[in-house]
Coordinates of C-alpha atoms in Angstrom, one line a residue:
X9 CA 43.5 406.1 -12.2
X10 CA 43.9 402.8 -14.3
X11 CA 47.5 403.8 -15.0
X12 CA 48.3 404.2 -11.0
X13 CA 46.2 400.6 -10.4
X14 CA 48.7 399.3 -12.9
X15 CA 51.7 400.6 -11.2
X16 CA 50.4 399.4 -8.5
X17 CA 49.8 395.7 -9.6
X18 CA 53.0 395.8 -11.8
X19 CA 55.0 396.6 -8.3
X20 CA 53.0 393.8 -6.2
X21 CA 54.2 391.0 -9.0
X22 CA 57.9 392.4 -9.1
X23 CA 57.5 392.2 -5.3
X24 CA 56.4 388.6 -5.4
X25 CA 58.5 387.5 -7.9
X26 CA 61.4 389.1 -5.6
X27 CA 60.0 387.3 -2.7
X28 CA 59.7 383.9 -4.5
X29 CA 63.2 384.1 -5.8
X30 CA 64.5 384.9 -2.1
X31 CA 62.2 381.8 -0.7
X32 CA 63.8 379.9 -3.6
X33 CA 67.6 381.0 -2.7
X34 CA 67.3 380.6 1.4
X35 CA 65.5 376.9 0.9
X36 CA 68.8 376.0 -2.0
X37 CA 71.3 377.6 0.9
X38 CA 69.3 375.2 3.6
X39 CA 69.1 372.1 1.7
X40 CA 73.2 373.0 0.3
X41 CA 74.0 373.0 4.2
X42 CA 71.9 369.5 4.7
X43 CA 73.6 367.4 1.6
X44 CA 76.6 368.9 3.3
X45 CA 75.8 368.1 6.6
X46 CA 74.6 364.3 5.6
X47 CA 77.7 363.9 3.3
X48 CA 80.1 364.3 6.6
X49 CA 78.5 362.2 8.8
X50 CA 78.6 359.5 5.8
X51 CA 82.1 360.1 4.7
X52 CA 84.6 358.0 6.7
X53 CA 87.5 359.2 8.8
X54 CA 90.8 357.8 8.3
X55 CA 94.1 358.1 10.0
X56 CA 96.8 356.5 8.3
X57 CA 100.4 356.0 9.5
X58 CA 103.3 355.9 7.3
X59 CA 106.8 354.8 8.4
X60 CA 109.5 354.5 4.8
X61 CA 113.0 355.2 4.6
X62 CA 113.0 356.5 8.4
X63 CA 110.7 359.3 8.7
X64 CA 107.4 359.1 9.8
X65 CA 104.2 360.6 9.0
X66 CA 100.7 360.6 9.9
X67 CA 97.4 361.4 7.2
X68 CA 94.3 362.5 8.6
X69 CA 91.0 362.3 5.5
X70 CA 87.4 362.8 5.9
X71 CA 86.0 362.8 2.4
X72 CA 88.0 364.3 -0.3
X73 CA 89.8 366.9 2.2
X74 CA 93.5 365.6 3.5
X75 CA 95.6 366.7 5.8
X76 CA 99.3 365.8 6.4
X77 CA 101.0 365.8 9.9
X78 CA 104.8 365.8 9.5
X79 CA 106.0 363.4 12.7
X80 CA 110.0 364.4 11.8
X81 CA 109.9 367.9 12.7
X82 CA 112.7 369.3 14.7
X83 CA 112.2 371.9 17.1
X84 CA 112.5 375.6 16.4
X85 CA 114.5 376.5 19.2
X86 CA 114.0 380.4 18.7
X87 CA 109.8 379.5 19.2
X88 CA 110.7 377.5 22.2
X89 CA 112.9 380.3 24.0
X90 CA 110.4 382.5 23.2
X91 CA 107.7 380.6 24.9
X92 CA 109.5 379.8 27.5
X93 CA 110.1 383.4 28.3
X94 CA 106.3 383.7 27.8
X95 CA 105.7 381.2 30.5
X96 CA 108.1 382.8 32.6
X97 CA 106.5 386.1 32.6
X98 CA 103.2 384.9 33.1
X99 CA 104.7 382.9 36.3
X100 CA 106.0 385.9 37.9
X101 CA 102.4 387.5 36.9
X102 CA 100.8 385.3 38.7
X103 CA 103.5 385.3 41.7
X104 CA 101.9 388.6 42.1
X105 CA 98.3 388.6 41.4
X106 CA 95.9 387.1 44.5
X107 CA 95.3 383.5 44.0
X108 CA 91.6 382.9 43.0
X109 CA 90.0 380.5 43.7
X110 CA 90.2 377.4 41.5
X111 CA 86.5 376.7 39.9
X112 CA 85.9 373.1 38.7
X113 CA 86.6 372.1 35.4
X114 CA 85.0 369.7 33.0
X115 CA 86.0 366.3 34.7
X116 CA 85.5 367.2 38.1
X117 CA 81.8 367.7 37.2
X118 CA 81.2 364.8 35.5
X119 CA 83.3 362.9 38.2
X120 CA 80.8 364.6 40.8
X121 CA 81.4 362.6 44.4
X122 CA 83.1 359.7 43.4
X123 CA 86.5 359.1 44.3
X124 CA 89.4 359.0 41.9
X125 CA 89.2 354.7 41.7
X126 CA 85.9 354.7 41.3
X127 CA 85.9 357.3 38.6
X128 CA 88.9 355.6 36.6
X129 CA 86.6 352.4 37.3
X130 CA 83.7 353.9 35.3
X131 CA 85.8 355.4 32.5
X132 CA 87.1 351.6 31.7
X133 CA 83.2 350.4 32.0
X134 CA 82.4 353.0 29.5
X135 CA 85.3 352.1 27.4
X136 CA 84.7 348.3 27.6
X137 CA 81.2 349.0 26.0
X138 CA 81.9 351.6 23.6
X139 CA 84.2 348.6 22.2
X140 CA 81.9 346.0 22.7
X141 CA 79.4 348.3 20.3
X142 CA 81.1 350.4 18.0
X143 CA 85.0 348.7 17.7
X144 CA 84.0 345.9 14.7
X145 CA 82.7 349.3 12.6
X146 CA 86.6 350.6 12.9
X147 CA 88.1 349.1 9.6
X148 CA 92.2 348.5 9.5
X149 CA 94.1 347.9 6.6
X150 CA 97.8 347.2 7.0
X151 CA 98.5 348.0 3.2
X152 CA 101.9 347.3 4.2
X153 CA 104.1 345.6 6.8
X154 CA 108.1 345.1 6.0
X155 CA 110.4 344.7 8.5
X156 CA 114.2 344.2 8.4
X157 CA 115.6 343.0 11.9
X158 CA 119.0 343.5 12.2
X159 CA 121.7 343.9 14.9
X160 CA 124.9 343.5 13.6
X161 CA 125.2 340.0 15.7
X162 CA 123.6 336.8 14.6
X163 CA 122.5 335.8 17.8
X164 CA 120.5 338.5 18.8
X165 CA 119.3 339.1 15.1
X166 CA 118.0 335.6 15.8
X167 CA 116.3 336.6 18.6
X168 CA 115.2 339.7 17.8
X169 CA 113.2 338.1 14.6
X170 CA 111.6 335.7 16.4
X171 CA 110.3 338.1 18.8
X172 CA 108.9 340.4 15.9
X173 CA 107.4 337.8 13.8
X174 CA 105.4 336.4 16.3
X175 CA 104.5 339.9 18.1
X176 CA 103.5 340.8 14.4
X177 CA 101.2 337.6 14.5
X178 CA 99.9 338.2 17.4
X179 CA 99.1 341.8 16.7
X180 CA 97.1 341.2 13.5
X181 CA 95.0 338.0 15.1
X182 CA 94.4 340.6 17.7
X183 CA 93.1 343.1 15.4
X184 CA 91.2 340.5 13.5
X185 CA 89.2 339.8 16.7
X186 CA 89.6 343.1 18.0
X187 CA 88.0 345.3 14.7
X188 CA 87.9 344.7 11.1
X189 CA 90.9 343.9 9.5
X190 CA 90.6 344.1 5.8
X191 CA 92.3 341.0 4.0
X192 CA 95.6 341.6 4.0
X193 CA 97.3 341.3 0.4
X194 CA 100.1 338.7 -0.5
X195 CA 103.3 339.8 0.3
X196 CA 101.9 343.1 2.5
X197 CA 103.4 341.8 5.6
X198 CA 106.7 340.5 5.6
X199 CA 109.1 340.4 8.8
X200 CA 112.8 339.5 7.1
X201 CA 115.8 339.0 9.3
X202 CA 119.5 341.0 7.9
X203 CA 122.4 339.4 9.8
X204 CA 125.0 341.7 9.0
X205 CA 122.7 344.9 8.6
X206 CA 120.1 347.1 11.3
X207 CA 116.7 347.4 11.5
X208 CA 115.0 348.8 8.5
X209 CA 111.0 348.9 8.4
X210 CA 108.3 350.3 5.6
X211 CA 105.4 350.6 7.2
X212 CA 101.4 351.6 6.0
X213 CA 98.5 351.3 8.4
X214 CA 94.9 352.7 7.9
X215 CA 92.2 353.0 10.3
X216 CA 88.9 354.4 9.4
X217 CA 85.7 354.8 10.4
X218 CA 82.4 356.9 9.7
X219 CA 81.9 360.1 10.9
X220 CA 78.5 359.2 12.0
X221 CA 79.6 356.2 13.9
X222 CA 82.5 358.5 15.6
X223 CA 80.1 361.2 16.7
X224 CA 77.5 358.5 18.7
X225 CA 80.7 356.9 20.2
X226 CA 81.9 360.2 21.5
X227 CA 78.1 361.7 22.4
X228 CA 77.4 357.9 24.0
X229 CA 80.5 358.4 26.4
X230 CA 80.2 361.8 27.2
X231 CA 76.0 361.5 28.0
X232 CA 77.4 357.8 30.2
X233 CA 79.8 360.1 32.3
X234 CA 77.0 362.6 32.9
X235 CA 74.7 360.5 34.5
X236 CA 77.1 359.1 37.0
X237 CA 77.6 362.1 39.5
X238 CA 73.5 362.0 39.2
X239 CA 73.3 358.6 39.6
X240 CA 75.6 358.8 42.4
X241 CA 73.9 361.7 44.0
X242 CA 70.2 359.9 44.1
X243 CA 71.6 357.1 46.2

């Protein structure tokens, strides 16, 4: 009898110790998925636009993680035939089939009874105060701004760098009311005028912003353009 009561209390503690040790691993796994969670929403989102030697390119960061989107890509003409044979095929598919009838989609709900003006009106209200609130948090940094204006004439070269300088001027004061433009370095922007060559431009712009403060822009318009077809509705 004492050696079965011993069993028994020597299975019971391996029992619990395997239950603590589960307990221990699911509350690591939860709090793992919170610091993760919290480190997004914290890390900033940044886009940055690269223009040099002709080619440009687009980065896309949150955090650590990076992602490249080639802008110079030439079509694959085999992929595009074959999709447009897709499309084709799915056309005469649907030549066939009985028409259905067409359910509403996102935007129509969320436009609800108002008319297409009115709609567009409320989308450029909502827009006006998601900049009013969240558009000083969006940081820019022009890293770097050269530009070579050149058209082969002196005349229009003349011309032309007047125009670019001062729509280069304008653009940054814009920004500098606009958002927050980070101080721009000496020598980062320089517009340069080539009489006897072309245009020529080296180009870095970043914009970034905090997950967090992306999210409750984007939840802020979406929540605004559901309570207008209620809104509407009521009256």
């Amino acid at each position: 009898m004492e050696l079965q009561r011993g069993k028994k209390t020597s299975r019971r503690s391996e029992l619990s110790k395997k239950g603590k040790s589960l307990m221990l691993l699911l509350l690591s796994v939860l709090l793992g998925i919170f610091i993760l969670i919290l480190l997004l929403l914290l890390a900033h989102l940044r886009i940055t636009l690269l223009y040099k030697d002709g080619i440009p390119s687009l980065y896309i960061q949150v955090g650590p993680i990076r992602y490249a989107f080639p802008l110079d890509k030439k079509p694959r003409y085999r992929s595009l035939a074959k999709r447009l044979r897709k499309k084709k095929l799915a056309d005469m598919q649907k030549k066939q089939k009985p028409m259905k009838k067409k359910t509403p989609g996102v935007l129509d709900e969320l436009r609800g009874n108002l008319s297409v003006p009115e709609f567009l009106g409320k989308i450029r209200d909502i827009l006006h105060h998601l900049a009013g609130r969240y558009a000083k948090k969006l940081r820019v940094t022009a890293a770097q701004l050269h530009i070579t204006v050149g058209t082969g004439d002196p005349a229009s070269t003349g011309i032309a760098y007047g125009i670019t300088a001062q729509s280069v001027a304008y653009l940054l004061e814009f920004l500098d009311n606009t958002v927050t433009l980070t101080p721009i370095k000496k020598d980062a922007v320089q517009v340069q005028a080539d009489f006897a060559g072309s245009w020529k431009a080296d180009i870095e712009v970043t914009a970034g912003i905090r997950t967090l403060h992306l999210l409750q822009a984007i939840l802020s318009a979406f929540f605004l353009l559901k309570d207008t077809p209620q809104a509407n509705a009521r009256s």
